[in-house]
Short mmCIF file of N, CA, C and O and ligand atoms in Angstrom, two decimals:
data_model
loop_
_atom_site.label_atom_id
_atom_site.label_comp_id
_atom_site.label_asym_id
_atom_site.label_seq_id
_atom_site.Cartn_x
_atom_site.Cartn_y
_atom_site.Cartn_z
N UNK I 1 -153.99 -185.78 -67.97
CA UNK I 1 -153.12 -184.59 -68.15
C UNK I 1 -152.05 -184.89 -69.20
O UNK I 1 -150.95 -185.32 -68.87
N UNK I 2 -152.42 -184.62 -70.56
CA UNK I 2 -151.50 -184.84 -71.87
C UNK I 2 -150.12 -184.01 -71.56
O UNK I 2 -149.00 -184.47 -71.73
N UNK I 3 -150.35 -183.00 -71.20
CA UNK I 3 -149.36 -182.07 -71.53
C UNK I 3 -148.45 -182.59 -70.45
O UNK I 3 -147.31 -182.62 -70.93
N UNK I 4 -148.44 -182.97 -69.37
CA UNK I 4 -147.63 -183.53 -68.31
C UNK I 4 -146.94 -184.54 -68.68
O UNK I 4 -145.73 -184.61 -68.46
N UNK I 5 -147.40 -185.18 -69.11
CA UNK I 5 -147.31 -186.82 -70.15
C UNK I 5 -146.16 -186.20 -70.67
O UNK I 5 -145.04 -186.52 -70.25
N UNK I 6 -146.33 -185.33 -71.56
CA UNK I 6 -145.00 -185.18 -72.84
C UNK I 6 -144.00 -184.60 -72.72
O UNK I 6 -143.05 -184.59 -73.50
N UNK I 7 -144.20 -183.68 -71.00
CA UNK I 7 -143.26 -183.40 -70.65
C UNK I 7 -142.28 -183.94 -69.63
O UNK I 7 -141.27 -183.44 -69.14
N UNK I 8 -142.91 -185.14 -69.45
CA UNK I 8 -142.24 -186.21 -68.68
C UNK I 8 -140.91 -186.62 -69.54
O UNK I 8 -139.73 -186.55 -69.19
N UNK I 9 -141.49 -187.06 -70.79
CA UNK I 9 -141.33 -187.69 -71.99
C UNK I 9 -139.88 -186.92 -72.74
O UNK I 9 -138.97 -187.51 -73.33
N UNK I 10 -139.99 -185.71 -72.55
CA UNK I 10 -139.26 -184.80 -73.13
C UNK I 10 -137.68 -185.24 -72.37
O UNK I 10 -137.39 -185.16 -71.17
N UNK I 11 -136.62 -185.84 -73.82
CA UNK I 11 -135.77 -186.13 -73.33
C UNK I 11 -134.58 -184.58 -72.22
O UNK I 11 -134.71 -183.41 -72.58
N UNK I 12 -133.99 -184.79 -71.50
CA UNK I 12 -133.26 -183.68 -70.81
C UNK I 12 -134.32 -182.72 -69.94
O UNK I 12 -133.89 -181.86 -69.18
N UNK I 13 -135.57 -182.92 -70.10
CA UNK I 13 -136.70 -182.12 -69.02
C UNK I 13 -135.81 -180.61 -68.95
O UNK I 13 -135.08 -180.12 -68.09
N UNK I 14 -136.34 -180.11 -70.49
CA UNK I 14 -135.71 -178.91 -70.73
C UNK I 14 -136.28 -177.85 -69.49
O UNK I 14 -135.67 -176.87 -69.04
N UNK I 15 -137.98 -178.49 -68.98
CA UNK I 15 -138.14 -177.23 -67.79
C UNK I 15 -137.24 -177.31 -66.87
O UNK I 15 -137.47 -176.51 -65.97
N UNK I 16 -136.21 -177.99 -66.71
CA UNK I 16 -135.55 -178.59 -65.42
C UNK I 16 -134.59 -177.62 -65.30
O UNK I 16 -133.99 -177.64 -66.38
N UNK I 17 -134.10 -176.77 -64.57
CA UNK I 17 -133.19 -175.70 -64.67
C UNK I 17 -131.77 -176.45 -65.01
O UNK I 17 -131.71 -177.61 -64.62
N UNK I 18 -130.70 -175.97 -65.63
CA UNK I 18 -129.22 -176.42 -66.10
C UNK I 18 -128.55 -176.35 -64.79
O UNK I 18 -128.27 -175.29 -64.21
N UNK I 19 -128.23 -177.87 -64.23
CA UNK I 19 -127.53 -177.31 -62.79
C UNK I 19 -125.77 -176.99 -63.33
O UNK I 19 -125.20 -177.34 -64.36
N UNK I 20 -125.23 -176.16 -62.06
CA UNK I 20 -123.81 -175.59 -62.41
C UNK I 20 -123.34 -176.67 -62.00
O UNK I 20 -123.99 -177.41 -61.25
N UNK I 21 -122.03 -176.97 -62.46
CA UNK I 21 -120.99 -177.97 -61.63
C UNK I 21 -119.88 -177.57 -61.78
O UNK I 21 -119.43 -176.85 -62.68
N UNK I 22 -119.42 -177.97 -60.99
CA UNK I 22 -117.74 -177.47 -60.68
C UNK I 22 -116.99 -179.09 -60.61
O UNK I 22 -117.44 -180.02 -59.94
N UNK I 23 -115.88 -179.15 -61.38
CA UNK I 23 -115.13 -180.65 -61.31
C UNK I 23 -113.56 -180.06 -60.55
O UNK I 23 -113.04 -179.05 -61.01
N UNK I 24 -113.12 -180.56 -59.75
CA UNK I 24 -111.89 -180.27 -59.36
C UNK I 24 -111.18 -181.44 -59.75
O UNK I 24 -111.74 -182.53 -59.63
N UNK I 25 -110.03 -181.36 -60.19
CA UNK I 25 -108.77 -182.52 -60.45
C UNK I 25 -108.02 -182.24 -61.40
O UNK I 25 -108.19 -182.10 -62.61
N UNK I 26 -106.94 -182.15 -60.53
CA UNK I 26 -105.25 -181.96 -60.81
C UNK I 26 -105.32 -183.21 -62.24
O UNK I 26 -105.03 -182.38 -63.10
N UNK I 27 -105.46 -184.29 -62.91
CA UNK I 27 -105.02 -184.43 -63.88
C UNK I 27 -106.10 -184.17 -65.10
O UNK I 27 -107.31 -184.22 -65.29
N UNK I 28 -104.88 -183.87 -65.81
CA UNK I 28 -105.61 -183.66 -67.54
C UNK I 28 -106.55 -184.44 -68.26
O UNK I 28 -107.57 -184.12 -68.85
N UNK I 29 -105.82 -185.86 -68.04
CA UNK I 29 -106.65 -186.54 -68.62
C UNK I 29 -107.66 -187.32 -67.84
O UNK I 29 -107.90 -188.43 -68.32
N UNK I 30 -108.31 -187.02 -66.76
CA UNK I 30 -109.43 -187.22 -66.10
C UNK I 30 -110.03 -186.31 -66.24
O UNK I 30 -111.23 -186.39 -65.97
N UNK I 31 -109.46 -184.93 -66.77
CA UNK I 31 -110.34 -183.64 -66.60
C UNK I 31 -110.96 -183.86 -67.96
O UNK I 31 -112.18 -183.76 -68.05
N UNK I 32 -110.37 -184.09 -68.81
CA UNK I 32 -110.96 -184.53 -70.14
C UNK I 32 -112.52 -185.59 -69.96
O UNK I 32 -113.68 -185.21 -69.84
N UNK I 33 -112.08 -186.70 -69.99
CA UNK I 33 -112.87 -187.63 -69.66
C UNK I 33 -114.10 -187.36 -68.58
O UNK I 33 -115.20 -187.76 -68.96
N UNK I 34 -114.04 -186.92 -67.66
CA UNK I 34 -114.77 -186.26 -66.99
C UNK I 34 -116.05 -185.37 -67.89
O UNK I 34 -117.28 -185.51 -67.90
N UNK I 35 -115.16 -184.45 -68.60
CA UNK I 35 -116.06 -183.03 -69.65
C UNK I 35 -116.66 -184.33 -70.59
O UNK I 35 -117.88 -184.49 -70.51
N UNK I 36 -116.02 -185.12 -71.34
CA UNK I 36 -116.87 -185.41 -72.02
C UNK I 36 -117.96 -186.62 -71.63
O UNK I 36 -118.77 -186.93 -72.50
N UNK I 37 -117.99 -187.32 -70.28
CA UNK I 37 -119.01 -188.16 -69.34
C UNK I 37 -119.77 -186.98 -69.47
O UNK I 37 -120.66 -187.18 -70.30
N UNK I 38 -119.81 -185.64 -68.93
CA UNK I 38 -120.68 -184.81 -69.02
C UNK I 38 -121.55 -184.29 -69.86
O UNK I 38 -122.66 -183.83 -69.58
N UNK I 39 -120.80 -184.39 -71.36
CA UNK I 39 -121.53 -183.73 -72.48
C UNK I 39 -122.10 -185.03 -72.94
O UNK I 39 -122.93 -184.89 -73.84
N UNK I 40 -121.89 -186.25 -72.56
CA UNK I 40 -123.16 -187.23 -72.78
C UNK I 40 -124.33 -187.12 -71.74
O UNK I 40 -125.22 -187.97 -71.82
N UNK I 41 -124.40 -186.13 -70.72
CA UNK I 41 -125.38 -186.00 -69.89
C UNK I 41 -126.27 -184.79 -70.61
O UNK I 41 -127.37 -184.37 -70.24
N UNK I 42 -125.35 -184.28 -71.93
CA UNK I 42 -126.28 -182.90 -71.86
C UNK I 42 -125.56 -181.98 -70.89
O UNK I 42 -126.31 -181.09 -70.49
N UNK I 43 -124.20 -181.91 -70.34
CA UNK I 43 -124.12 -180.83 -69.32
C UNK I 43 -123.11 -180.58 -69.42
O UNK I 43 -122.30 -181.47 -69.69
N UNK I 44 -122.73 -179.36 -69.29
CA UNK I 44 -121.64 -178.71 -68.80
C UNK I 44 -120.66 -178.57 -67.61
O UNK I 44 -121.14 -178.78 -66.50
N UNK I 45 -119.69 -178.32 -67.67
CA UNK I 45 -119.11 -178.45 -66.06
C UNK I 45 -118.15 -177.18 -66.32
O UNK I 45 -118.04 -176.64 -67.42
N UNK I 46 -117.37 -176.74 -64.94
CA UNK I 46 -116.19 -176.03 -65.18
C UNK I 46 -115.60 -176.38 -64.75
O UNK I 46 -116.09 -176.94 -63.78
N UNK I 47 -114.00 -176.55 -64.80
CA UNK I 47 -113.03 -177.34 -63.92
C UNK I 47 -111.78 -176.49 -63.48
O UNK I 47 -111.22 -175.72 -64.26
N UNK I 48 -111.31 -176.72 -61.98
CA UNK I 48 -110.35 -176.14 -61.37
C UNK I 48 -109.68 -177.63 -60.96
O UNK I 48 -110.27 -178.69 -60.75
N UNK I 49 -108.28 -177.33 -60.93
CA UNK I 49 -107.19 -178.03 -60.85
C UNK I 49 -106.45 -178.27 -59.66
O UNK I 49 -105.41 -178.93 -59.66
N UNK I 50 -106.99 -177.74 -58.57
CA UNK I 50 -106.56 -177.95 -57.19
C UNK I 50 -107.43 -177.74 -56.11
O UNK I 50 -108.36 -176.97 -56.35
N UNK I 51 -107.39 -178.14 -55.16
CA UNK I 51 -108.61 -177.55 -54.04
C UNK I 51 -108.38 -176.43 -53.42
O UNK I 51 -109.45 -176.08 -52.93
N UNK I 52 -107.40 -175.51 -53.12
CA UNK I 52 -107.56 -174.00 -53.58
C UNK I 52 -108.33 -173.25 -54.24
O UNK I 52 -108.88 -172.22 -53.84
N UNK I 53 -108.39 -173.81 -55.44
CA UNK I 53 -108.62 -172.98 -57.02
C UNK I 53 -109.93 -173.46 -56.68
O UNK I 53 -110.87 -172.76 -57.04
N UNK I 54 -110.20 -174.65 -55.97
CA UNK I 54 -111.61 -175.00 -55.50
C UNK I 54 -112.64 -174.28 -54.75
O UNK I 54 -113.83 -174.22 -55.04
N UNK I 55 -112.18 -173.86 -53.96
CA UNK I 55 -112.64 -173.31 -52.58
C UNK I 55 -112.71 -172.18 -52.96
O UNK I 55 -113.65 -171.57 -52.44
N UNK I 56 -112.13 -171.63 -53.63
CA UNK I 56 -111.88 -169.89 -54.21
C UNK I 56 -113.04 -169.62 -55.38
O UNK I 56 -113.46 -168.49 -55.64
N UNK I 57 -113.59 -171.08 -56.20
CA UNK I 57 -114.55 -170.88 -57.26
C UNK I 57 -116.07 -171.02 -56.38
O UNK I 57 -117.06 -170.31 -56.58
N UNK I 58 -115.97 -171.87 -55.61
CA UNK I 58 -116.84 -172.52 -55.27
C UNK I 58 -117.81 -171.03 -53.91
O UNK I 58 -118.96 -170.88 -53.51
N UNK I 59 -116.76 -170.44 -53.72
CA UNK I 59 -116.94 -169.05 -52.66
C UNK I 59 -117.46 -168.18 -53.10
O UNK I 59 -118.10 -167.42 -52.37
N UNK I 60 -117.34 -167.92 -54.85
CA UNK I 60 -117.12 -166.81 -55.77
C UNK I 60 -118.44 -167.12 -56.36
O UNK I 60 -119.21 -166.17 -56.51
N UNK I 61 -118.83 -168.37 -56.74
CA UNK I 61 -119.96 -168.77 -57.48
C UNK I 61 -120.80 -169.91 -56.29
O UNK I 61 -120.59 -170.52 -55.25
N UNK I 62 -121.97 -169.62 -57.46
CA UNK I 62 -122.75 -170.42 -57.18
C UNK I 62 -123.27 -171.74 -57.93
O UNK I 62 -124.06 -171.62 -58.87
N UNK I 63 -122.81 -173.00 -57.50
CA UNK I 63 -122.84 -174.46 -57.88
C UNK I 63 -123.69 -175.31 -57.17
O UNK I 63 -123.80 -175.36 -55.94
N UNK I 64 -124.46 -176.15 -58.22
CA UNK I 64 -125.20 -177.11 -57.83
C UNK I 64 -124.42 -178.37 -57.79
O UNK I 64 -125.09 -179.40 -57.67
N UNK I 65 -123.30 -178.47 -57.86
CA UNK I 65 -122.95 -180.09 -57.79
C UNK I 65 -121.54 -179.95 -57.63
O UNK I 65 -121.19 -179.02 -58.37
N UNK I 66 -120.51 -180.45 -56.99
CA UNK I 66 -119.13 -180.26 -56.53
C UNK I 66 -118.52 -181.45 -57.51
O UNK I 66 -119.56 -182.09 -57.40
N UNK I 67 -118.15 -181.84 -57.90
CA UNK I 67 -117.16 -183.47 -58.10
C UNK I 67 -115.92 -183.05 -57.77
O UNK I 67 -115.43 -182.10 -58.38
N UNK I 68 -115.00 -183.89 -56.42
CA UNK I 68 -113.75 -183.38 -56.12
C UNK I 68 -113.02 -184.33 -56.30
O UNK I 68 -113.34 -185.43 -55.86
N UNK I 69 -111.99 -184.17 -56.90
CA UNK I 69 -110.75 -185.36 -56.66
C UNK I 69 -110.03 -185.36 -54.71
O UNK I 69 -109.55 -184.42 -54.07
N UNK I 70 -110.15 -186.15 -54.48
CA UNK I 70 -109.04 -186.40 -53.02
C UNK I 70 -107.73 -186.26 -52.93
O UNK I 70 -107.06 -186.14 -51.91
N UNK I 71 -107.27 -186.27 -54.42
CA UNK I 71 -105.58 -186.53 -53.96
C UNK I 71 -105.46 -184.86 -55.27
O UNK I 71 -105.81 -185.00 -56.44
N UNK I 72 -105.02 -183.75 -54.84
CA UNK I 72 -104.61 -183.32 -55.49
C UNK I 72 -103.50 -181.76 -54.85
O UNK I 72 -103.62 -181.19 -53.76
N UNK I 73 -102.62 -181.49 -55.85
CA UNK I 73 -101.15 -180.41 -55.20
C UNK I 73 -102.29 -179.32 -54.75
O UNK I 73 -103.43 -179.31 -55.20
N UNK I 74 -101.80 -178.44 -53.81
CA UNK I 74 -101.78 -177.30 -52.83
C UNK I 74 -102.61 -177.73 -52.10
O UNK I 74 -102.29 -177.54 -50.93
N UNK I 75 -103.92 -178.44 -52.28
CA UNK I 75 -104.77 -178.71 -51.48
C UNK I 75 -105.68 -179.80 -51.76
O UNK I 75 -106.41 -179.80 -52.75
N UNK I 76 -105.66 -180.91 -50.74
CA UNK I 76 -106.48 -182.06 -51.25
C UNK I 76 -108.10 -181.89 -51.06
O UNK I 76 -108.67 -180.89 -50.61
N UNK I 77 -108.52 -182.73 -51.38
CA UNK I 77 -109.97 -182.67 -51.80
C UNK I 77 -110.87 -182.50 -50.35
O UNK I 77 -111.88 -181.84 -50.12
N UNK I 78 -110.03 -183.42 -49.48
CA UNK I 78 -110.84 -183.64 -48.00
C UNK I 78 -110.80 -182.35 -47.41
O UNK I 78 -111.89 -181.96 -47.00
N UNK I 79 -109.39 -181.24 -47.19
CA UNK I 79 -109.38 -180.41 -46.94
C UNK I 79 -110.63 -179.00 -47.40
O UNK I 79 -111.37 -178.26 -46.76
N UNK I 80 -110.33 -179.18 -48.61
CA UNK I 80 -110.99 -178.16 -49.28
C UNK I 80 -112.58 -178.49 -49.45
O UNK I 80 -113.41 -177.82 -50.07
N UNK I 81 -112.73 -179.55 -48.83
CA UNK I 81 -114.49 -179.79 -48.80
C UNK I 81 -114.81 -179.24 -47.07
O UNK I 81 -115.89 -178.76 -46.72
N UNK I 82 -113.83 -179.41 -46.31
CA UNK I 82 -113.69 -179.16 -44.63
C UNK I 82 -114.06 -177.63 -45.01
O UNK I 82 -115.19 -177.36 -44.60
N UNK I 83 -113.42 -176.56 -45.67
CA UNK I 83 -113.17 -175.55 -45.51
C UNK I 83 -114.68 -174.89 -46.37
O UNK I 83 -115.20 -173.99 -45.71
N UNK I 84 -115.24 -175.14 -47.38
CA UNK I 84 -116.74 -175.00 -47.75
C UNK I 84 -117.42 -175.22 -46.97
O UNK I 84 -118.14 -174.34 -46.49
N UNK I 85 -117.43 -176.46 -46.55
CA UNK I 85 -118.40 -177.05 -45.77
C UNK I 85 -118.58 -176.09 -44.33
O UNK I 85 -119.71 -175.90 -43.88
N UNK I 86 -117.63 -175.65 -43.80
CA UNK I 86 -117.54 -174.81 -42.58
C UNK I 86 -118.19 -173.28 -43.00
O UNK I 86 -119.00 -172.65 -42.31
N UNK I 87 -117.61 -172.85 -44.33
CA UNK I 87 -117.92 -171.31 -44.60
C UNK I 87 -119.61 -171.74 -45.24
O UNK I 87 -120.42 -170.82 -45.11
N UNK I 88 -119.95 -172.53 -45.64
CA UNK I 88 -121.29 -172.16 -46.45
C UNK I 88 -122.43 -173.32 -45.61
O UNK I 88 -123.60 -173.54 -45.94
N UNK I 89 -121.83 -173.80 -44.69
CA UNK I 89 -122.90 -175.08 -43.95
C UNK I 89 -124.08 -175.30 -44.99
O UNK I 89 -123.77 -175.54 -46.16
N UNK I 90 -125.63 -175.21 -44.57
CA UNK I 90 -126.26 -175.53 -45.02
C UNK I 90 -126.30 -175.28 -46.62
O UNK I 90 -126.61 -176.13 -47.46
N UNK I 91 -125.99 -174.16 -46.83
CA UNK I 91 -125.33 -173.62 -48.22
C UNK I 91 -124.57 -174.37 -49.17
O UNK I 91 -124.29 -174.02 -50.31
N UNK I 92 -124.28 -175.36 -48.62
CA UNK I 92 -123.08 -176.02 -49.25
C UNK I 92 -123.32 -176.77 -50.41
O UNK I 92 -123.88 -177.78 -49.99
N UNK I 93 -123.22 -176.86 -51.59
CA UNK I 93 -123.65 -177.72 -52.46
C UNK I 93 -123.24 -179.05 -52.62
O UNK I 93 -122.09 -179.39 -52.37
N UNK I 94 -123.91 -179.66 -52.92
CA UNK I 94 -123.78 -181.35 -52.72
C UNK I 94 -122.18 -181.61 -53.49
O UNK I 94 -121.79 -181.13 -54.55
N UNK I 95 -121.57 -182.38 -52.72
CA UNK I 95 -120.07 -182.45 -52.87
C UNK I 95 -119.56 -184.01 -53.24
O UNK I 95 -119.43 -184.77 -52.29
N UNK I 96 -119.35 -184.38 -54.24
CA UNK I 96 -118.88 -186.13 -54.25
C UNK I 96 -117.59 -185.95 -54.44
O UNK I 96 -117.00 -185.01 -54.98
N UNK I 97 -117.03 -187.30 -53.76
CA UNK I 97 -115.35 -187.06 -54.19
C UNK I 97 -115.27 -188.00 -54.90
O UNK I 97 -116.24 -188.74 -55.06
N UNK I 98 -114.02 -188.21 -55.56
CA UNK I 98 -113.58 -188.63 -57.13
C UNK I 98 -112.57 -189.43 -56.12
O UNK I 98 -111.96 -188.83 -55.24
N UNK I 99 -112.42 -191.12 -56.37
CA UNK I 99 -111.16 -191.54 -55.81
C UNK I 99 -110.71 -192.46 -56.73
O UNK I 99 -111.56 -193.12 -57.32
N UNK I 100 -109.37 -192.67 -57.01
CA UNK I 100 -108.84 -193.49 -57.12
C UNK I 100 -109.13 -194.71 -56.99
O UNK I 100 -110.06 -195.12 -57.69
N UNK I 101 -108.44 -195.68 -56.06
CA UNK I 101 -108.79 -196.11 -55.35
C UNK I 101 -109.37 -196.43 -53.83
O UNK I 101 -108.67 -196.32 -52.82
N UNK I 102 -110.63 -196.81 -53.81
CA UNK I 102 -111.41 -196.69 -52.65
C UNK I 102 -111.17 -197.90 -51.30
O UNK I 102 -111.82 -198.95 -51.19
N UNK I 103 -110.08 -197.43 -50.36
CA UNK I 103 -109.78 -198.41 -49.78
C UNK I 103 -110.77 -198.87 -48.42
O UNK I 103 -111.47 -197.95 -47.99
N UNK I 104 -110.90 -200.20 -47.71
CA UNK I 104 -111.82 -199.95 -46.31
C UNK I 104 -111.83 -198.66 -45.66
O UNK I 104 -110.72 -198.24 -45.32
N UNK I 105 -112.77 -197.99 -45.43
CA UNK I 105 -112.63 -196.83 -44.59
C UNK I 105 -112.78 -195.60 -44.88
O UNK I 105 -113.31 -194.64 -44.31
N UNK I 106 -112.12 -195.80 -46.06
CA UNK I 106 -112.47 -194.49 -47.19
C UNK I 106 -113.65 -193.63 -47.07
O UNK I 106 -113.64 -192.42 -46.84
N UNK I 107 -114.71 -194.41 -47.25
CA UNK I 107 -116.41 -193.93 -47.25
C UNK I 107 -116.18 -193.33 -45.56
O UNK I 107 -115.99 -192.12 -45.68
N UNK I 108 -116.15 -193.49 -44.93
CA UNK I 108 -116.03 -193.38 -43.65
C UNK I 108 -115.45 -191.58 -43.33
O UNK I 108 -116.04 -190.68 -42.73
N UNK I 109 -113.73 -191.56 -44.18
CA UNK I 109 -113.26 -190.63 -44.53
C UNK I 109 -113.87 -189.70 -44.43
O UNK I 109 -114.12 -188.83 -43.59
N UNK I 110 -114.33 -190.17 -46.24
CA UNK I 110 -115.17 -188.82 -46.79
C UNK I 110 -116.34 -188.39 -46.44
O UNK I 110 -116.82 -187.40 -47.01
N UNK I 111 -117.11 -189.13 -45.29
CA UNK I 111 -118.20 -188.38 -44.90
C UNK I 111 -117.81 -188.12 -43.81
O UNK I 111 -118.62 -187.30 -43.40
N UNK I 112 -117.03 -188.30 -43.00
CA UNK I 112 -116.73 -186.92 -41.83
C UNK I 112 -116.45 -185.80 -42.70
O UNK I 112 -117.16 -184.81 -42.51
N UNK I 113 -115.16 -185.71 -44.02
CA UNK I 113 -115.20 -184.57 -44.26
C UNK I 113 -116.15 -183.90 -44.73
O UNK I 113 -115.83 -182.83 -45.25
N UNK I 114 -117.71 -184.30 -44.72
CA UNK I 114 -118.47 -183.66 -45.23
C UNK I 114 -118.99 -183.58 -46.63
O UNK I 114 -119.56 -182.63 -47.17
N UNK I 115 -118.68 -184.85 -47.17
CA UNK I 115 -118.72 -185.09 -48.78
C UNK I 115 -120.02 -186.22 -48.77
O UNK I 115 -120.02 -187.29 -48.16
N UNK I 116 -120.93 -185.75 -49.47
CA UNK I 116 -121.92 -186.45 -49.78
C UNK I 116 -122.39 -187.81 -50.26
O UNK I 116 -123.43 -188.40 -50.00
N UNK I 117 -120.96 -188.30 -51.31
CA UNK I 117 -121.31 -189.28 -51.81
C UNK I 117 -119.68 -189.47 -52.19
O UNK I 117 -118.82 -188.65 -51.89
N UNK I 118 -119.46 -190.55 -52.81
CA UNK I 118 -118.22 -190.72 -53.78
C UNK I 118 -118.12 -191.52 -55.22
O UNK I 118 -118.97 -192.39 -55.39
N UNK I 119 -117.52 -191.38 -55.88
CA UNK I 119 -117.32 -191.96 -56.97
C UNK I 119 -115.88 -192.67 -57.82
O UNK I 119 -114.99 -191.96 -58.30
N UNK I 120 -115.87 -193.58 -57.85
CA UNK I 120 -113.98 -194.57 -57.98
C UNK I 120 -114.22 -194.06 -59.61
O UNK I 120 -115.19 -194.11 -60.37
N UNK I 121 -112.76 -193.51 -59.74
CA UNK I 121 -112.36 -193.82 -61.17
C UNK I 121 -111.65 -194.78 -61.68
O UNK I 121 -110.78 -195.35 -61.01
N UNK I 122 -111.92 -195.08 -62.91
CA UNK I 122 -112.29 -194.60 -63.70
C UNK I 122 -113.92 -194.34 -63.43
O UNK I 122 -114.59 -195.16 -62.80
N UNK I 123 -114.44 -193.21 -63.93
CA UNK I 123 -115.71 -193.29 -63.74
C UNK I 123 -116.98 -193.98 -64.56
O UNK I 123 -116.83 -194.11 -65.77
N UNK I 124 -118.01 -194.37 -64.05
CA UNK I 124 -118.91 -195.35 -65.06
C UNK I 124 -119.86 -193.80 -65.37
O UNK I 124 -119.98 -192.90 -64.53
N UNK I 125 -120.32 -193.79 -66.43
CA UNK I 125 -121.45 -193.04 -67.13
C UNK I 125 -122.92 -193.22 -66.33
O UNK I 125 -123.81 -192.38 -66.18
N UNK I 126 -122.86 -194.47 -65.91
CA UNK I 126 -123.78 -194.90 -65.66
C UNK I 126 -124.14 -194.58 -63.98
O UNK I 126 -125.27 -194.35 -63.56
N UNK I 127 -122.71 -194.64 -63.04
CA UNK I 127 -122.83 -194.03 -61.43
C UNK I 127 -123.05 -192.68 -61.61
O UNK I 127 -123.73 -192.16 -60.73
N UNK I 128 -122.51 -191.72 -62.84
CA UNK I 128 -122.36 -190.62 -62.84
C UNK I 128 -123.74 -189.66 -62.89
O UNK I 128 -124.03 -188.71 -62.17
N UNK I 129 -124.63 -190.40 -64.22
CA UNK I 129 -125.58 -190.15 -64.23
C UNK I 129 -127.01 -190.22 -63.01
O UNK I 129 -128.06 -189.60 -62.88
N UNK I 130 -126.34 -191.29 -62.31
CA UNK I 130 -127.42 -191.73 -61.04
C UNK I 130 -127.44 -190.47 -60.29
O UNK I 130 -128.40 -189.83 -59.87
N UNK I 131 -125.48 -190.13 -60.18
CA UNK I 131 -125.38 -188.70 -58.99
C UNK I 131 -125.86 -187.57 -59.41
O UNK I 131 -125.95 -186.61 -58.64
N UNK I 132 -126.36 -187.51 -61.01
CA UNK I 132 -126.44 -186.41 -61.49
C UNK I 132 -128.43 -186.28 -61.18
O UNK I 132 -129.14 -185.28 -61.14
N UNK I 133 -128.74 -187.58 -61.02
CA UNK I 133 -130.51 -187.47 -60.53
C UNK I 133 -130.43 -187.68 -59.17
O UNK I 133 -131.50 -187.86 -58.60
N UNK I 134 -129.79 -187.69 -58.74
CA UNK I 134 -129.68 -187.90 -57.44
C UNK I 134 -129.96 -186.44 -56.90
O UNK I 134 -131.08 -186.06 -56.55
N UNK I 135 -128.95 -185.75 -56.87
CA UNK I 135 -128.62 -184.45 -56.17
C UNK I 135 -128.91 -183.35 -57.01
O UNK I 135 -128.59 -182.20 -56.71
N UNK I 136 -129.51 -183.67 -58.08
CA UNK I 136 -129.64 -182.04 -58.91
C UNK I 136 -131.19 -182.32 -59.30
O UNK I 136 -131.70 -183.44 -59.20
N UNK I 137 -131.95 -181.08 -59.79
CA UNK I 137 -133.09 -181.15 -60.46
C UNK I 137 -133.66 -181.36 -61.82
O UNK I 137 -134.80 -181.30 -62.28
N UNK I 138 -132.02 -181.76 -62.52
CA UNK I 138 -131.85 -182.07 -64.36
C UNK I 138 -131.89 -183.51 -64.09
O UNK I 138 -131.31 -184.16 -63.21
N UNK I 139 -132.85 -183.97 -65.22
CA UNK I 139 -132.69 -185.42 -65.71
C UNK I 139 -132.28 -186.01 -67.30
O UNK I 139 -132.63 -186.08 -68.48
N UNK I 140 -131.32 -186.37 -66.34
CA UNK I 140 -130.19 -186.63 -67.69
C UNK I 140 -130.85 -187.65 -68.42
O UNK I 140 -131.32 -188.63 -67.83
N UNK I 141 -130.91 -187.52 -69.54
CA UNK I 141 -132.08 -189.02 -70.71
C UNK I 141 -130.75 -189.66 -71.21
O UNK I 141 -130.79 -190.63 -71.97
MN1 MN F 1 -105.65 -186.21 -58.32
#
């Protein structure tokens, strides 16, 4: 099967639908860095600045991939994954949180609140991309 072959082959597996993502985090210059980890994936993201502004996009639209920061003003990350996670259950799109630093226990944390995976910043290109084959149907080349 040639044609399967080349579309294996085909860098970004253009049949692969463009998943949405949503990045939450209160600072600038992670929000930066973040967009452009992304546009070396080939992808796009949109970003809200608090977990409010989170929960309010994330209700409104429809997203294939969450990245949340934990520590951020009106509403932290754990919260605002509690409050999706309750309104959209199975619905819920795969959610990683963004930490700082990841202390004993942490992991522990974030999966009671219902967060799928996590990721320490600074972020590697390289964890990012794993989460991005991990949980979505795009393969990032
Ligand atoms: Mn933050």
């Amino acid at each position: 099967m040639e044609i399967l072959k080349e579309e294996k082959a085909d860098p970004g597996n253009k049949s692969a639908p463009t998943p949405r993502i949503l990045v939450a985090e209160d600072n600038m210059v992670n929000q930066k860095l973040i967009t452009l980890l992304f546009q070396k994936l080939n992808l796009k993201v949109e970003i809200v600045s608090n977990g409010l502004e989170a929960v309010e996009a994330i209700l409104d639209n429809h997203y294939d991939l969450i990245l949340m920061d934990i520590q951020m003003p009106e509403m932290d990350g754990i919260e605002a994954t509690g409050i999706i996670k309750e309104k959209l259950g199975d619905k819920c799109p795969t959610v990683v949180a963004l930490t700082a630093n990841a202390m004993n226990g942490d992991r522990e944390r974030f999966l009671d609140a219902g967060m799928d995976h996590y990721l320490s910043k600074p972020i590697d290109i390289r964890d990012l991309k794993r989460v991005v084959e991990e949980y979505t149907f795009y393969d990032p080349c």
